[in-house]
mmCIF file of C-alpha atoms in Angstrom:
data_model
loop_
_atom_site.group_PDB
_atom_site.id
_atom_site.type_symbol
_atom_site.label_atom_id
_atom_site.label_comp_id
_atom_site.label_asym_id
_atom_site.label_seq_id
_atom_site.Cartn_x
_atom_site.Cartn_y
_atom_site.Cartn_z
ATOM 1 C CA MET A 1 84.582 -111.322 -9.032
ATOM 2 C CA SER A 2 83.723 -109.304 -5.397
ATOM 3 C CA LYS A 3 81.070 -111.418 -4.994
ATOM 4 C CA ILE A 4 83.009 -114.666 -5.524
ATOM 5 C CA LYS A 5 85.426 -113.235 -2.787
ATOM 6 C CA GLY A 6 82.708 -112.931 -0.511
ATOM 7 C CA ILE A 7 81.505 -116.041 -0.913
ATOM 8 C CA PHE A 8 85.408 -117.170 -0.384
ATOM 9 C CA PHE A 9 85.592 -114.850 2.549
ATOM 10 C CA CYS A 10 82.323 -115.964 4.480
ATOM 11 C CA LEU A 11 83.071 -119.994 3.355
ATOM 12 C CA ALA A 12 86.265 -119.110 5.546
ATOM 13 C CA ILE A 13 85.076 -117.171 8.700
ATOM 14 C CA LEU A 14 82.242 -120.470 8.506
ATOM 15 C CA ALA A 15 85.144 -122.871 8.994
ATOM 16 C CA ILE A 16 87.004 -121.372 11.318
ATOM 17 C CA PHE A 17 83.921 -121.434 13.721
ATOM 18 C CA LEU A 18 83.043 -125.128 12.735
ATOM 19 C CA SER A 19 86.665 -126.152 13.303
ATOM 20 C CA PRO A 20 87.486 -127.787 16.444
ATOM 21 C CA ILE A 21 88.513 -125.366 19.474
ATOM 22 C CA SER A 22 92.651 -125.037 19.326
ATOM 23 C CA GLY A 23 93.296 -126.934 22.179
ATOM 24 C CA ALA A 24 94.850 -130.269 23.063
ATOM 25 C CA ASN A 25 94.868 -133.569 22.153
ATOM 26 C CA ASN A 26 92.959 -136.231 23.948
ATOM 27 C CA TRP A 27 94.907 -138.882 25.600
ATOM 28 C CA SER A 28 92.503 -141.533 25.350
ATOM 29 C CA MET A 29 94.688 -144.556 25.689
ATOM 30 C CA PHE A 30 97.471 -145.879 27.628
ATOM 31 C CA GLN A 31 100.942 -143.733 26.413
ATOM 32 C CA GLU A 32 98.729 -141.578 24.181
ATOM 33 C CA ASN A 33 98.625 -143.734 21.098
ATOM 34 C CA VAL A 34 99.092 -146.978 19.346
ATOM 35 C CA GLN A 35 102.497 -146.480 18.983
ATOM 36 C CA HIS A 36 103.097 -146.383 22.627
ATOM 37 C CA THR A 37 105.408 -143.365 22.516
ATOM 38 C CA GLY A 38 103.973 -141.533 25.502
ATOM 39 C CA PHE A 39 104.615 -138.509 22.995
ATOM 40 C CA LEU A 40 102.066 -135.318 23.236
ATOM 41 C CA GLN A 41 102.608 -133.945 19.535
ATOM 42 C CA GLU A 42 100.821 -130.869 20.694
ATOM 43 C CA ALA A 43 100.008 -129.686 24.272
ATOM 44 C CA GLY A 44 96.998 -126.961 23.490
ATOM 45 C CA ASN A 45 96.780 -123.906 26.136
ATOM 46 C CA PHE A 46 93.798 -125.653 28.014
ATOM 47 C CA VAL A 47 94.831 -125.018 31.722
ATOM 48 C CA SER A 48 92.342 -126.526 34.402
ATOM 49 C CA ASN A 49 92.578 -125.574 38.385
ATOM 50 C CA LEU A 50 94.838 -126.600 40.588
ATOM 51 C CA TRP A 51 92.929 -129.996 42.420
ATOM 52 C CA ILE A 52 93.404 -132.992 44.137
ATOM 53 C CA PHE A 53 90.750 -135.917 44.126
ATOM 54 C CA ASN A 54 90.057 -138.838 46.045
ATOM 55 C CA MET A 55 89.868 -142.317 44.656
ATOM 56 C CA GLU A 56 89.182 -144.495 47.828
ATOM 57 C CA SER A 57 91.705 -146.385 47.010
ATOM 58 C CA PRO A 58 95.370 -146.851 45.802
ATOM 59 C CA ILE A 59 95.784 -146.137 41.706
ATOM 60 C CA LYS A 60 97.675 -148.321 40.011
ATOM 61 C CA SER A 61 96.571 -147.719 35.892
ATOM 62 C CA SER A 62 96.688 -144.363 34.203
ATOM 63 C CA PRO A 63 93.899 -142.108 33.653
ATOM 64 C CA ALA A 64 92.332 -141.528 29.930
ATOM 65 C CA ILE A 65 91.016 -138.180 28.936
ATOM 66 C CA GLN A 66 88.304 -137.323 26.384
ATOM 67 C CA GLY A 67 87.229 -133.732 25.965
ATOM 68 C CA ASN A 68 86.903 -132.110 29.042
ATOM 69 C CA VAL A 69 86.927 -135.515 31.581
ATOM 70 C CA ILE A 70 89.284 -137.550 32.736
ATOM 71 C CA TYR A 71 88.119 -140.736 33.412
ATOM 72 C CA ILE A 72 90.199 -142.890 36.008
ATOM 73 C CA VAL A 73 89.563 -146.364 37.864
ATOM 74 C CA SER A 74 91.433 -147.170 40.977
ATOM 75 C CA GLU A 75 92.606 -150.566 42.154
ATOM 76 C CA ASN A 76 89.209 -151.085 43.829
ATOM 77 C CA GLY A 77 87.412 -151.102 40.832
ATOM 78 C CA LEU A 78 85.776 -147.988 40.847
ATOM 79 C CA LEU A 79 85.770 -145.539 37.743
ATOM 80 C CA LYS A 80 85.030 -141.620 37.937
ATOM 81 C CA ALA A 81 84.648 -139.365 35.420
ATOM 82 C CA ILE A 82 85.920 -135.901 36.938
ATOM 83 C CA ASP A 83 85.717 -132.490 35.450
ATOM 84 C CA MET A 84 89.290 -132.100 34.393
ATOM 85 C CA GLU A 85 88.654 -127.955 35.112
ATOM 86 C CA THR A 86 87.438 -128.476 38.438
ATOM 87 C CA GLY A 87 88.291 -131.773 39.783
ATOM 88 C CA THR A 88 84.691 -132.598 40.521
ATOM 89 C CA GLU A 89 82.731 -135.636 40.270
ATOM 90 C CA ASN A 90 80.581 -136.040 37.219
ATOM 91 C CA TRP A 91 79.619 -139.680 37.792
ATOM 92 C CA GLN A 92 81.340 -143.301 39.176
ATOM 93 C CA TYR A 93 80.885 -147.143 38.521
ATOM 94 C CA LEU A 94 81.874 -149.909 40.776
ATOM 95 C CA PHE A 95 83.287 -152.660 38.141
ATOM 96 C CA GLY A 96 83.798 -156.121 39.762
ATOM 97 C CA GLY A 97 87.234 -157.316 41.199
ATOM 98 C CA ASN A 98 90.401 -155.139 41.345
ATOM 99 C CA VAL A 99 91.723 -152.898 38.118
ATOM 100 C CA VAL A 100 95.215 -152.586 37.411
ATOM 101 C CA ALA A 101 94.958 -152.141 33.420
ATOM 102 C CA SER A 102 94.114 -148.882 32.312
ATOM 103 C CA PRO A 103 91.054 -147.644 30.669
ATOM 104 C CA VAL A 104 91.311 -146.698 27.066
ATOM 105 C CA ILE A 105 88.505 -144.859 25.001
ATOM 106 C CA GLU A 106 86.944 -145.469 21.845
ATOM 107 C CA ASN A 107 84.242 -143.191 20.729
ATOM 108 C CA ASN A 108 81.709 -142.932 23.624
ATOM 109 C CA SER A 109 82.869 -146.667 25.222
ATOM 110 C CA LEU A 110 85.656 -146.883 27.855
ATOM 111 C CA PHE A 111 87.028 -150.506 27.550
ATOM 112 C CA VAL A 112 89.123 -151.875 30.826
ATOM 113 C CA GLY A 113 89.823 -155.295 31.724
ATOM 114 C CA SER A 114 89.530 -156.374 35.644
ATOM 115 C CA THR A 115 91.180 -159.107 37.688
ATOM 116 C CA ASP A 116 87.449 -160.861 37.991
ATOM 117 C CA GLY A 117 88.420 -162.150 34.805
ATOM 118 C CA PHE A 118 86.227 -159.800 32.565
ATOM 119 C CA MET A 119 86.930 -157.525 29.866
ATOM 120 C CA TYR A 120 84.080 -154.507 30.053
ATOM 121 C CA SER A 121 82.841 -152.451 28.034
ATOM 122 C CA TYR A 122 81.099 -149.173 29.480
ATOM 123 C CA ASP A 123 79.166 -146.762 27.548
ATOM 124 C CA ILE A 124 80.077 -143.378 28.932
ATOM 125 C CA GLU A 125 77.090 -141.795 27.326
ATOM 126 C CA LYS A 126 74.150 -144.405 29.042
ATOM 127 C CA LYS A 127 76.675 -145.074 31.843
ATOM 128 C CA ALA A 128 76.108 -148.763 31.589
ATOM 129 C CA ILE A 129 77.788 -152.111 31.015
ATOM 130 C CA SER A 130 77.759 -152.667 26.935
ATOM 131 C CA TRP A 131 79.047 -156.213 27.135
ATOM 132 C CA LYS A 132 81.356 -157.878 28.801
ATOM 133 C CA PHE A 133 83.918 -160.913 27.787
ATOM 134 C CA ASN A 134 84.997 -163.534 30.164
ATOM 135 C CA VAL A 135 88.689 -165.048 29.848
ATOM 136 C CA SER A 136 88.376 -166.623 33.695
ATOM 137 C CA LYS A 137 91.649 -165.225 34.753
ATOM 138 C CA PRO A 138 92.749 -161.591 35.375
ATOM 139 C CA VAL A 139 92.905 -159.367 32.931
ATOM 140 C CA GLU A 140 96.146 -156.837 33.649
ATOM 141 C CA SER A 141 96.975 -155.956 30.220
ATOM 142 C CA THR A 142 95.795 -152.865 28.794
ATOM 143 C CA VAL A 143 93.867 -153.212 25.520
ATOM 144 C CA THR A 144 94.522 -151.526 21.983
ATOM 145 C CA ILE A 145 92.317 -150.574 19.855
ATOM 146 C CA ASN A 146 92.771 -150.242 15.886
ATOM 147 C CA ASP A 147 90.368 -150.653 13.098
ATOM 148 C CA GLY A 148 87.283 -151.528 15.260
ATOM 149 C CA ILE A 149 89.139 -154.429 16.576
ATOM 150 C CA MET A 150 90.532 -154.715 20.435
ATOM 151 C CA TYR A 151 93.377 -156.631 21.080
ATOM 152 C CA PHE A 152 94.735 -157.531 24.798
ATOM 153 C CA GLY A 153 96.506 -160.218 27.108
ATOM 154 C CA ALA A 154 95.215 -162.112 30.169
ATOM 155 C CA ASP A 155 96.769 -164.165 33.228
ATOM 156 C CA ASN A 156 96.332 -167.319 30.991
ATOM 157 C CA GLY A 157 98.610 -166.783 28.567
ATOM 158 C CA ILE A 158 96.339 -165.751 25.667
ATOM 159 C CA ILE A 159 96.364 -162.714 23.791
ATOM 160 C CA TYR A 160 92.823 -161.942 22.680
ATOM 161 C CA ALA A 161 91.234 -160.393 19.545
ATOM 162 C CA LEU A 162 87.310 -158.765 20.154
ATOM 163 C CA ASN A 163 85.178 -157.035 18.226
ATOM 164 C CA ILE A 164 84.579 -153.790 20.166
ATOM 165 C CA GLU A 165 81.294 -153.217 19.064
ATOM 166 C CA ASP A 166 79.616 -156.371 20.462
ATOM 167 C CA GLY A 167 82.569 -158.080 22.535
ATOM 168 C CA SER A 168 82.490 -161.074 20.061
ATOM 169 C CA LYS A 169 85.760 -162.675 19.469
ATOM 170 C CA VAL A 170 87.956 -162.358 16.652
ATOM 171 C CA TRP A 171 90.434 -165.259 17.527
ATOM 172 C CA GLU A 172 92.636 -165.969 20.477
ATOM 173 C CA SER A 173 96.751 -166.689 20.670
ATOM 174 C CA HIS A 174 98.265 -168.844 23.180
ATOM 175 C CA ILE A 175 101.440 -167.435 23.964
ATOM 176 C CA GLY A 176 101.962 -168.840 27.444
ATOM 177 C CA GLY A 177 102.558 -167.013 30.770
ATOM 178 C CA GLU A 178 101.040 -164.184 32.080
ATOM 179 C CA VAL A 179 100.449 -161.527 29.384
ATOM 180 C CA LYS A 180 100.170 -158.048 31.702
ATOM 181 C CA SER A 181 101.790 -156.025 28.578
ATOM 182 C CA SER A 182 99.971 -153.781 26.527
ATOM 183 C CA PRO A 183 99.775 -154.949 22.927
ATOM 184 C CA LEU A 184 101.285 -153.134 20.423
ATOM 185 C CA ILE A 185 100.174 -152.851 16.819
ATOM 186 C CA VAL A 186 101.983 -151.836 14.065
ATOM 187 C CA ASN A 187 100.228 -151.934 10.425
ATOM 188 C CA ASP A 188 99.110 -155.609 10.687
ATOM 189 C CA THR A 189 101.050 -156.924 13.055
ATOM 190 C CA ILE A 190 100.614 -157.061 17.466
ATOM 191 C CA TYR A 191 104.118 -157.611 19.637
ATOM 192 C CA VAL A 192 103.467 -158.219 23.063
ATOM 193 C CA GLY A 193 105.343 -159.079 26.091
ATOM 194 C CA SER A 194 104.582 -162.255 28.741
ATOM 195 C CA THR A 195 106.091 -163.413 32.129
ATOM 196 C CA ASN A 196 107.417 -166.618 30.481
ATOM 197 C CA GLY A 197 110.443 -164.277 28.867
ATOM 198 C CA LEU A 198 109.040 -163.930 24.884
ATOM 199 C CA ILE A 199 108.421 -161.425 23.360
ATOM 200 C CA VAL A 200 106.321 -162.409 20.376
ATOM 201 C CA ALA A 201 105.019 -160.782 16.879
ATOM 202 C CA ILE A 202 101.157 -162.065 16.105
ATOM 203 C CA ASN A 203 99.294 -161.423 12.921
ATOM 204 C CA SER A 204 96.444 -159.055 13.579
ATOM 205 C CA ALA A 205 94.120 -160.634 10.951
ATOM 206 C CA ASP A 206 94.303 -164.598 12.203
ATOM 207 C CA GLY A 207 96.199 -164.464 15.381
ATOM 208 C CA LYS A 208 99.138 -166.418 14.174
ATOM 209 C CA GLN A 209 102.404 -165.904 15.419
ATOM 210 C CA ILE A 210 105.087 -164.403 13.199
ATOM 211 C CA TRP A 211 108.151 -164.622 15.630
ATOM 212 C CA ASN A 212 109.373 -164.410 19.261
ATOM 213 C CA PHE A 213 112.086 -163.170 20.751
ATOM 214 C CA THR A 214 113.172 -164.486 24.343
ATOM 215 C CA ALA A 215 114.535 -162.173 27.037
ATOM 216 C CA GLY A 216 116.402 -163.252 29.925
ATOM 217 C CA ASP A 217 113.356 -162.724 32.617
ATOM 218 C CA GLU A 218 109.837 -161.818 32.338
ATOM 219 C CA ILE A 219 108.001 -159.012 30.410
ATOM 220 C CA LEU A 220 105.783 -156.936 32.171
ATOM 221 C CA THR A 221 106.210 -153.694 30.371
ATOM 222 C CA SER A 222 104.506 -152.853 27.053
ATOM 223 C CA PRO A 223 106.715 -152.460 23.989
ATOM 224 C CA ALA A 224 106.748 -148.849 22.032
ATOM 225 C CA TYR A 225 107.472 -148.775 18.095
ATOM 226 C CA ALA A 226 109.729 -146.240 16.294
ATOM 227 C CA ASN A 227 111.880 -146.479 13.154
ATOM 228 C CA GLN A 228 110.932 -149.988 12.020
ATOM 229 C CA LYS A 229 112.363 -151.206 15.399
ATOM 230 C CA ILE A 230 110.365 -151.985 19.166
ATOM 231 C CA PHE A 231 111.605 -151.067 22.376
ATOM 232 C CA LEU A 232 111.307 -153.037 26.059
ATOM 233 C CA GLY A 233 112.569 -153.832 28.997
ATOM 234 C CA SER A 234 112.467 -156.790 31.426
ATOM 235 C CA LEU A 235 112.827 -157.892 34.215
ATOM 236 C CA ASP A 236 116.673 -159.141 33.803
ATOM 237 C CA GLY A 237 117.485 -155.387 33.626
ATOM 238 C CA THR A 238 118.202 -155.067 29.883
ATOM 239 C CA PHE A 239 116.465 -152.744 27.283
ATOM 240 C CA TYR A 240 116.045 -154.426 24.184
ATOM 241 C CA SER A 241 115.644 -153.019 20.575
ATOM 242 C CA LEU A 242 114.334 -155.451 17.796
ATOM 243 C CA ASN A 243 114.219 -155.611 14.032
ATOM 244 C CA ILE A 244 109.785 -155.882 14.003
ATOM 245 C CA THR A 245 110.194 -157.655 10.800
ATOM 246 C CA ASP A 246 111.868 -160.609 12.417
ATOM 247 C CA GLY A 247 112.444 -160.110 15.735
ATOM 248 C CA SER A 248 116.152 -160.120 15.643
ATOM 249 C CA LEU A 249 118.065 -158.254 18.112
ATOM 250 C CA VAL A 250 119.262 -154.736 16.781
ATOM 251 C CA TRP A 251 121.062 -153.723 20.185
ATOM 252 C CA LYS A 252 120.343 -153.981 24.250
ATOM 253 C CA TYR A 253 121.379 -151.700 27.257
ATOM 254 C CA ASP A 254 122.144 -152.784 30.774
ATOM 255 C CA MET A 255 119.832 -150.782 32.819
ATOM 256 C CA GLY A 256 121.139 -152.216 35.913
ATOM 257 C CA ASP A 257 118.427 -153.617 37.666
ATOM 258 C CA LYS A 258 114.759 -154.744 36.886
ATOM 259 C CA VAL A 259 112.257 -152.756 33.821
ATOM 260 C CA ASN A 260 109.006 -152.714 35.478
ATOM 261 C CA SER A 261 108.643 -149.154 33.454
ATOM 262 C CA SER A 262 107.317 -149.090 29.940
ATOM 263 C CA ALA A 263 109.325 -146.883 27.608
ATOM 264 C CA SER A 264 108.469 -143.525 25.692
ATOM 265 C CA ILE A 265 109.822 -141.952 22.771
ATOM 266 C CA ASP A 266 111.003 -138.638 21.340
ATOM 267 C CA LEU A 267 111.383 -139.606 17.454
ATOM 268 C CA ARG A 268 112.038 -135.850 17.062
ATOM 269 C CA ASN A 269 115.572 -136.112 18.771
ATOM 270 C CA TYR A 270 115.757 -139.909 18.605
ATOM 271 C CA ASN A 271 115.525 -140.233 22.306
ATOM 272 C CA VAL A 272 114.194 -142.933 24.281
ATOM 273 C CA PHE A 273 113.285 -143.003 27.858
ATOM 274 C CA ILE A 274 113.220 -145.757 30.519
ATOM 275 C CA GLY A 275 112.767 -146.015 33.911
ATOM 276 C CA SER A 276 113.936 -148.783 36.042
ATOM 277 C CA ASP A 277 114.231 -150.227 39.789
ATOM 278 C CA SER A 278 117.816 -148.649 40.004
ATOM 279 C CA GLY A 279 115.798 -145.395 40.441
ATOM 280 C CA ASN A 280 117.044 -143.668 37.580
ATOM 281 C CA LEU A 281 115.259 -142.340 34.536
ATOM 282 C CA THR A 282 117.576 -143.018 31.696
ATOM 283 C CA CYS A 283 117.655 -141.368 28.240
ATOM 284 C CA LEU A 284 119.013 -143.337 25.400
ATOM 285 C CA ASP A 285 119.605 -142.941 21.710
ATOM 286 C CA LEU A 286 117.115 -144.754 19.895
ATOM 287 C CA ARG A 287 119.047 -145.420 16.605
ATOM 288 C CA ASP A 288 122.168 -147.602 18.600
ATOM 289 C CA GLY A 289 121.462 -147.434 22.398
ATOM 290 C CA THR A 290 124.098 -145.088 22.999
ATOM 291 C CA PHE A 291 123.356 -143.295 26.893
ATOM 292 C CA LYS A 292 122.617 -139.816 26.735
ATOM 293 C CA TRP A 293 122.018 -139.197 30.660
ATOM 294 C CA SER A 294 120.199 -140.159 33.323
ATOM 295 C CA PHE A 295 118.446 -138.584 36.282
ATOM 296 C CA LYS A 296 118.819 -140.550 39.657
ATOM 297 C CA ALA A 297 115.050 -140.642 41.699
ATOM 298 C CA GLY A 298 114.681 -141.211 45.465
ATOM 299 C CA ASP A 299 113.311 -144.914 44.993
ATOM 300 C CA ALA A 300 112.376 -146.960 41.731
ATOM 301 C CA VAL A 301 110.719 -145.620 38.846
ATOM 302 C CA ARG A 302 107.827 -147.905 37.636
ATOM 303 C CA SER A 303 105.874 -145.080 36.124
ATOM 304 C CA THR A 304 105.896 -144.668 32.410
ATOM 305 C CA PRO A 305 107.133 -141.542 31.322
ATOM 306 C CA ALA A 306 104.846 -138.534 29.349
ATOM 307 C CA ILE A 307 106.529 -136.243 26.882
ATOM 308 C CA TYR A 308 105.540 -132.925 25.859
ATOM 309 C CA ASP A 309 106.788 -129.562 25.038
ATOM 310 C CA ASP A 310 110.757 -130.015 25.762
ATOM 311 C CA LYS A 311 109.928 -131.829 29.071
ATOM 312 C CA VAL A 312 109.454 -135.722 30.291
ATOM 313 C CA ALA A 313 107.414 -136.281 33.740
ATOM 314 C CA PHE A 314 107.015 -139.319 35.867
ATOM 315 C CA GLY A 315 106.687 -141.009 39.008
ATOM 316 C CA ALA A 316 108.580 -142.941 41.441
ATOM 317 C CA ASN A 317 108.619 -145.170 44.096
ATOM 318 C CA ASP A 318 109.722 -142.300 46.684
ATOM 319 C CA GLY A 319 106.006 -140.784 46.373
ATOM 320 C CA THR A 320 107.639 -137.715 43.834
ATOM 321 C CA ALA A 321 106.665 -136.874 40.664
ATOM 322 C CA TYR A 322 109.035 -135.642 38.745
ATOM 323 C CA VAL A 323 109.375 -133.112 35.284
ATOM 324 C CA LEU A 324 113.100 -132.980 33.507
ATOM 325 C CA ASN A 325 114.324 -131.285 30.594
ATOM 326 C CA LYS A 326 113.892 -133.582 27.845
ATOM 327 C CA TYR A 327 117.072 -132.726 26.450
ATOM 328 C CA THR A 328 119.463 -132.439 29.618
ATOM 329 C CA GLY A 329 117.962 -134.465 32.391
ATOM 330 C CA ASN A 330 118.163 -132.014 34.391
ATOM 331 C CA LEU A 331 115.506 -131.693 37.037
ATOM 332 C CA GLU A 332 112.755 -128.649 36.465
ATOM 333 C CA PHE A 333 110.290 -129.390 39.177
ATOM 334 C CA SER A 334 109.046 -132.060 41.722
ATOM 335 C CA TYR A 335 106.390 -132.860 43.665
ATOM 336 C CA ASN A 336 105.900 -134.517 46.812
ATOM 337 C CA PRO A 337 102.337 -134.906 48.164
ATOM 338 C CA GLY A 338 103.080 -137.209 50.723
ATOM 339 C CA THR A 339 105.461 -134.977 52.428
ATOM 340 C CA ILE A 340 107.842 -137.366 52.985
ATOM 341 C CA LEU A 341 105.948 -138.868 56.079
ATOM 342 C CA PHE A 342 102.956 -139.907 54.441
ATOM 343 C CA ASN A 343 105.032 -141.058 50.729
ATOM 344 C CA ALA A 344 103.305 -143.654 48.645
ATOM 345 C CA PRO A 345 104.685 -144.856 45.168
ATOM 346 C CA ILE A 346 103.541 -142.977 42.190
ATOM 347 C CA THR A 347 103.327 -146.029 39.500
ATOM 348 C CA SER A 348 100.523 -145.030 37.546
ATOM 349 C CA SER A 349 101.740 -142.978 34.292
ATOM 350 C CA PRO A 350 101.462 -139.281 33.986
ATOM 351 C CA VAL A 351 99.193 -137.841 30.946
ATOM 352 C CA VAL A 352 98.902 -134.759 29.678
ATOM 353 C CA TYR A 353 96.139 -132.400 28.770
ATOM 354 C CA GLY A 354 96.812 -128.550 27.504
ATOM 355 C CA GLU A 355 99.130 -127.386 29.945
ATOM 356 C CA SER A 356 98.168 -129.176 32.735
ATOM 357 C CA LEU A 357 99.757 -132.590 34.080
ATOM 358 C CA PHE A 358 97.963 -135.307 35.790
ATOM 359 C CA PHE A 359 99.316 -137.586 38.261
ATOM 360 C CA ALA A 360 97.668 -140.676 40.511
ATOM 361 C CA GLY A 361 99.579 -142.256 43.305
ATOM 362 C CA ASN A 362 99.404 -145.058 45.148
ATOM 363 C CA ASP A 363 97.661 -142.947 48.086
ATOM 364 C CA GLY A 364 94.205 -142.833 46.272
ATOM 365 C CA TYR A 365 94.681 -139.363 44.864
ATOM 366 C CA LEU A 366 94.132 -138.225 41.524
ATOM 367 C CA TYR A 367 96.611 -134.487 41.284
ATOM 368 C CA SER A 368 96.226 -132.261 38.893
ATOM 369 C CA LEU A 369 99.362 -129.855 38.505
ATOM 370 C CA ASN A 370 100.155 -126.697 36.134
ATOM 371 C CA GLY A 371 103.048 -128.660 33.630
ATOM 372 C CA LYS A 372 103.784 -125.235 32.367
ATOM 373 C CA ASN A 373 104.506 -123.195 34.903
ATOM 374 C CA PHE A 374 104.567 -125.356 37.827
ATOM 375 C CA ASN A 375 101.919 -125.021 39.970
ATOM 376 C CA THR A 376 100.553 -127.603 42.545
ATOM 377 C CA PRO A 377 97.537 -128.211 44.714
ATOM 378 C CA THR A 378 97.936 -128.271 48.631
ATOM 379 C CA SER A 379 98.196 -131.851 49.645
ATOM 380 C CA VAL A 380 96.075 -132.959 52.331
ATOM 381 C CA PHE A 381 98.696 -134.613 53.673
ATOM 382 C CA ALA A 382 100.981 -131.189 54.138
ATOM 383 C CA TYR A 383 97.946 -130.644 56.778
ATOM 384 C CA TYR A 384 98.194 -133.935 57.980
ATOM 385 C CA THR A 385 102.272 -132.970 58.285
ATOM 386 C CA ILE A 386 101.452 -130.017 60.083
ATOM 387 C CA THR A 387 99.274 -130.773 62.651
ATOM 388 C CA ILE A 388 101.810 -133.803 63.884
ATOM 389 C CA ALA A 389 104.758 -131.143 63.869
ATOM 390 C CA ILE A 390 102.361 -128.884 65.941
ATOM 391 C CA ALA A 391 101.447 -132.171 67.992
ATOM 392 C CA ILE A 392 105.221 -132.508 68.360
ATOM 393 C CA LEU A 393 106.229 -128.753 69.173
ATOM 394 C CA ILE A 394 103.631 -128.953 71.845
ATOM 395 C CA THR A 395 104.845 -132.353 73.573
ATOM 396 C CA ILE A 396 108.152 -131.225 73.318
ATOM 397 C CA ILE A 397 106.992 -127.770 75.096
ATOM 398 C CA ALA A 398 104.741 -129.816 77.643
ATOM 399 C CA SER A 399 108.002 -131.547 78.653
ATOM 400 C CA VAL A 400 110.443 -128.544 78.785
ATOM 401 C CA ILE A 401 107.668 -126.994 81.389
ATOM 402 C CA ILE A 402 107.425 -130.193 83.613
ATOM 403 C CA ILE A 403 111.295 -130.607 83.821
ATOM 404 C CA LYS A 404 111.633 -127.073 84.831
ATOM 405 C CA ARG A 405 108.873 -127.778 87.202
ATOM 406 C CA LYS A 406 110.561 -130.618 88.799
ATOM 407 C CA TYR A 407 113.757 -129.070 89.220
#
């Protein structure tokens, strides 16, 4: 019996060593998962250094994380793989055209669309293009992947389903307008919005439409899912909750201005978080749309929130990254790398890995912050501000001296 116990003990120890190191979940896709909840279930204990990284042009897409590497694409199509701990570059690749869609990683492949009309599959191990698919119109929709099939939209109003292995087309579905929304997949149904105001449900097997709902204006945002409902906003200033089975309206909420921010969901507390051009990040009860709280940022909120622990993080067009208490909406932390003088909008959605929080802005920089203790790197713009302040001070002193000499 003692030998058997010894064997089980050894197996248990071996299992511990063979199991993945306790840390953080990957944030390998837009809003962290295929339900687009933006909620990291287990933050883990990983902590990166505080750093900033220059991407050389504005960043409008959101980063993707796999392992200890963060992948990000700037607007000029430059992809960079960055060591998350140190902020040093591992390698880079330049896509054709501009990129505003977010990269998505599946196994060793990174998928991203471009305004040059191609959907790209890039092998991050071989550091080479595996395949590319031509749709002849800009691709601004971020892909969603399920069971080896990727789904995305393009500015030609078509939803595509491709095999991720070779880029072969499974089907296409014409919904009209321009599709900038990232498709949501629940069970065997795709849900996506278009600039023609339609929210469409599509059979993932053959691309046939199941139902559609018409909003009052363009839909640029991506739907999120919870409790048999989808949630998304429109440029008509309304936030909608729809039944996934037939597209019937469950409830709606007037956001007071255009909604360019996709929703994030904390199902544990029945909270849905949504930003708007009114400058507010608003928390609603996802069951009935009851208002819970709202936080006023300095400008429009077009960044999609990220939820972790008891916090919700997002960026705003005032160039500030905010972290709020998700229960009360009280401000816990803010970071303005532009130091007011050099503010640039933060429309990219933040991502979380362990205790680290990553923001990217239209200033062209990626920032690594401590999302738990709220430690921040010193921005290059802080030095610019100090230099300008010193120059102004010297000018004032020189002017005073000149005036005194004259009189």
